[in-house]
Every structure is written in structure tokens, then in C-alpha cells.
Amino acid sequence: MLRLFAAEFRRSALLMRRYLGNTVGGIIGITLVFLALFYGAQFISGVNRFGDRLDTLVVGYTLWTLILFVLAEVSSDAQQEAQSGTLEQVCLSPFGLTRIFVLRGLANMLWMLCTNAAVLGLLLLITGVSLQVSAWVIVPVIGALLSAYGLAFLFGSLALSAKKIQQLLNLVNFALLFLLMTPFETMGPVVRAVTSVLPLVPSAEGLRLTLVQGQPLEPLQVMVMLLSGAVWFGLGLLAFRGADRSVRQRGVLNSY
Amino acid sequence: MEILSATQLSKQFRSRGQTVEAVRDVSLRCASGEVVAFLGANGAGKTTTLKMLTGLIRPDRGEVSVCGGDPNRDARVLRHIGAVLEGNRNLYWKLTAQENLEYFGALRGMGRLEASRAAILWLGRLDLEGKRHTLVHKLSRGMQQKLAFAISVLHRPRLLLLDEPTLGLDVEATTALKGYVAEWAAEGNAVLLTTHQLDVAQELSSRVVIMRQGAILAEQSTAELIRQYSGQSYTVRFQGTLAEPQVALLAGLPVRLELRDDESLLLYFGAPDGLYAVLEALRPQPLISIEPTLADLSDIFVYLNRDGAPLPPAARYGPLPTSPVLNQEALHA
Ligand SMILES: Nc1ncnc2c1ncn2[C@@H]1O[C@H](COP(=O)(O)OP(=O)(O)OP(=O)(O)O)[C@@H](O)[C@H]1O
Ligand SMILES: [Mg+2]
């Protein structure tokens, strides 16, 4: 297991190095998009109305880009490898497809977190926002990553069986933007309870609480975040294993 | 020692409302030291069968056992299997030859050092040491195929499955690869390969399995098969163009025609006395010569696989019915 993880890590590092240009371009691109959206909106509306909520926006946007990376990972990996034929070689491993993809996700996570930290750093520098960093941040970040990987495996299972899911992924990305940016916690206890069933919502709330308002988290909140993450992650893995089985049944592991 | 045994494998595919019976009741065995060649026309079901032996395609029915375990149920059995799959691009294009080998070695459960040593060894053997640090997408097609072979044997599997391993290889590389396959089997492993290059099959295999429309048509030791058909075949050379009724007559006989302007060839399979019917059909073309021929695998393959050849009623395990019976059937068809 550990050996396999080390191998996955080496592979992801090599690929990272070979795609370094893409990554740097990505970081700059993402930052520019934020600035364009933000100052564009200000310019059109003519007022500096985001002033007090700028920090919330920065946190939400950074989280969103992280989730976008994570979400695309499993499905684009599965799709590309099905096309090139490497997926079959991977499936010949005694470790099994799901385990390999989970370890891959873990190996890639480090690079994604670095990229994301770079984006956040750039945004903070340019907008002059300062955040309250405390150890509590770790909880919503873990919760968010778990749910994001859960969703990623859900889409990965779709990609395995349907192969082409890019359109759907694009739509979902915007739905997620809504989920991440909406402060459901201010809409009353009923809405809050209902929406915390949705993926990522509790963790996004947790991030706002810790990073923006600098509050410590209550045990219940910690539980909800981690539980939501674990449940979505579990669902994703179950779906992925199911898709793996069904694809072998239908004989369509490679793109047919 | 038996390494692979598969019994009564069947697979149907459903796509767009249509069902394709890709494989019907196929049983296979492969012992240590054996190279089995799996032959058949395009779409005969070879790849599907091979993939069912690895769990890449789940059989509808039937059992697979590789070194005592079923890879469809227990992925750990895959440790004993190495495979070169059709389509040759089973490599990461953004990694170098060496990195590909090391990564796939790790996927098969090898340690880093072990994989890296084996990688260097195989790159040397396959004449690729100069390309160790070249990205795969900058390798030629044949080099990629060689690399795919190296990946399949890196972890020293007991069962090697090769789906058209010589596709795209030059003469020298084909010879080298044949050498390694023979060596691998001689070390006590089992090899099952599909190929459309019948000379490769003839040279390498100890046994051939011929598939047609998803079922096994014939299975026999290569030498035996060739011997059986060798005493039973004649080449007739003749001149002139054949008329419609002559062609129709010949279509019902166990022959294969190669028509040319100056001098045509007719290959006859069957007992010597059946030859007269053929000569009768050729009348009044001027004959040049009649010779008994040593059949080679491609002649036998084309003959067994011709249109209108009787399909086996169900799975058969064992030798062909003796050739006179086959020929009698064909003669009276
Ligand atoms: N996933 C699939 N869905 C539908 N039909 C399939 C699928 N895979 C294979 N088939 C069909 O099953 C039959 C056997 O295909 P297979 O690939 O096993 O043939 P093959 O003997 O390997 O041929 P070739 O010599 O061309 O490689 C063909 O009719 C093919 O169209
Ligand atoms: Mg094939």
C-alpha cells in the first residue's frame, strides 16, 4: 500500500513537473478571472458594494477553485485513460481500480493544495484582505476535501460508464459556486438544517466562520462537517466500485 | 503443471438493442512451458476471451482459474498474470520509458528498487536502453509495442497473455520478441497469444486454438495439425480462366484458389482419391503440374476458416475429427 502510494506520488510529481507551465498559467488565470469578475461587477454596478463581504468572496472563490480541480480529477483521469487504453493496464493491477484512484487522489492533493494556496496568496495580496488563520481551519478543509473527493468519485463513476461528461461537469461547477457562496447559515435554522445535507455546505460555512469571522467551532459543527464529508466520500466510492463492476460486465472499460 | 484453465466461458454484448454472441462455451487450458496460439478472423472473439481471463471483461458464464484463483473474483490473482493488450497505447505518454516501467511495476506490487532493476534489464534486452529517458510519445510505434511487452513481463508473471504482440514490429524486433516469448515459456511459464501472423504462430506455438464466430473450431498441437494436413494436400497448377460453372463446382470442394493471368494455383485438402473430382471440375484447363504439398498453418487456417465450413455444434475439447471425415463432409456438401 505504502509502496503504491509512493509510486503514485512519484508519478504525480513527474506529471506536475511536466505540466508546470499549465499549472502556473492556471494560477494566474484563476486569479485574473476573480479580479475580472469582482472589479467588473463593481464597475457595472457603480458602487463599492462588496466592500464588507470581500473576504467572504475571496474564501468562497478559493474554495470553489479547489473543488473544481478535485472534481475534475477522477473523471478526467478515468476518461483520458479509457481513451488511451492505460485504464486497462491499471485494472490489471492486483490492488484494484478504486484503491489506486483513491491513492492517486491523495497524491495529487498535495499539489492541488499548493496551487490553491498560491491562488489564495495572490488574491489576498491584490485585494488587501486579511484572514484570521487558526488551527480550526483544518476541520472545514478536511470536510470540504472529503466531500469534494466523494463528488469527484461520483462523477468518476459516470465518466467510467458514460465516458463523456464534460458538459455535465461544467453545469455542476456553477451549481457548486452557488452552494459554496450562499451563506445558508444566515437563513434560519430550518434552511440551515436542510441544506447541511448537501455536499460541501457545512464545510463552506465552517470556512467562513473560521477564516472570516475568526470564531472557534463548536463540537456539533465539527461533527456535522466531518460526518458530511465522510458520507459523501463513502457514497462516491460505492458508486465508483459499482461503475467499475458494471463496466467490466458490459466490456466497455476502454472507450468503445 | 497447469497454469490456466478456463471452462465454458460465454459472453454476450448488448449494444443498441442488438445482441452479439462474442464468445460461446470456450474452454482453454495452458500448462507450464506451453505457448498456445489463439487464431481466428477479425471479430472471432479472441480479445474478448483473453480479457475474460484477466477480469477486464466479466464472463456471463464459465470459470477461470489462473494458478488456482479466479481473477474475476479475486484481484490478487492478477499478480500471476501479465498482458499486452490490443491497441498498444497502454502507456503513459507523458512519462519516459523507464518511468512507465517503474510505475507499472509498482502497480503490480513490486518494490521500487526491484522494479527499477527489472526495467533496466528489459530495456537492455529489447534494445531500448538508448531510449530510457525518452518520453513515450516520442518513441516509434514499434518501440512502444516493445515497451508494452516489457511491462507485461516485468513482474515475472506465470501466465503471459499477448494480444497481437508483433503488431507493428520490424523483422528484427519480431525475431527478438519470438525469442523472449519462447524463453519465457521454457522457464516454466505459460503463454497464450493471439496473432494474425501465422508464421509467428507456427514457429512459436506448441498448440493452436482456432476460433470462429465465438466458438472453438479446432484445437490441436501445432505439429500434429500440420502433419495431419500435410499428407492430405496437393497443389495443382493450371492455365486459362475458369468459367462460371467451373467456379461453382469448385466452391463445393475443399480447395483454395489463387487465380492469376499466366498460371493459376489450386490448393486441395483431402484424401488423394478426392482429387479426381477436382480435376474433373478443372477440365478442360491445361494442367501444368500436380504435387503433394506440405501444408503450413496459414493454408490450414484459411481452409478451416473458409465460408461455409461446418461450425462446431458446441464446445469441443480435444482433437479435431480426423481430416478424412471433414473432407468427406465438404465433398458431399
Ligand atoms: N464492448 C463490446 N460491445 C459490443 N460488442 C463487442 C464489444 N467487444 C467486442 N464486441 C464484439 O464481439 C465480437 C468479438 O470481438 P473481439 O474483439 O473479441 O474479436 P477478435 O477476435 O479479437 O478480433 P480481431 O482479430 O479483430 O482483434 C465482435 O463481433 C465485436 O464486435
Ligand atoms: Mg482482437
PDB file of C-alpha atoms and ligand atoms in Angstrom, chain B residues 41-48 50 86 163-164 194 196, ligand 2:
ATOM      1  CA  ALA B  41     -10.542 -13.932 -38.174  1.00  0.00           C
ATOM      2  CA  ASN B  42     -11.352 -10.376 -37.070  1.00  0.00           C
ATOM      3  CA  GLY B  43     -14.232 -10.452 -34.649  1.00  0.00           C
ATOM      4  CA  ALA B  44     -13.871 -14.146 -33.848  1.00  0.00           C
ATOM      5  CA  GLY B  45     -13.804 -13.377 -30.130  1.00  0.00           C
ATOM      6  CA  LYS B  46     -10.104 -13.731 -29.306  1.00  0.00           C
ATOM      7  CA  THR B  47      -9.681 -10.431 -27.495  1.00  0.00           C
ATOM      8  CA  THR B  48     -12.920 -10.909 -25.584  1.00  0.00           C
ATOM      9  CA  LEU B  50      -8.354 -13.017 -23.384  1.00  0.00           C
ATOM     10  CA  GLU B  86      -4.577  -4.859 -28.199  1.00  0.00           C
ATOM     11  CA  ASP B 163      -2.860  -9.875 -27.909  1.00  0.00           C
ATOM     12  CA  GLU B 164      -1.129  -9.391 -31.240  1.00  0.00           C
ATOM     13  CA  THR B 194      -3.247 -14.150 -30.481  1.00  0.00           C
ATOM     14  CA  HIS B 196      -2.741 -12.758 -37.445  1.00  0.00           C
TER      15      HIS B 196
HETATM   16 MG    MG C   2      -8.676  -8.716 -31.030  1.00  0.00          MG
END
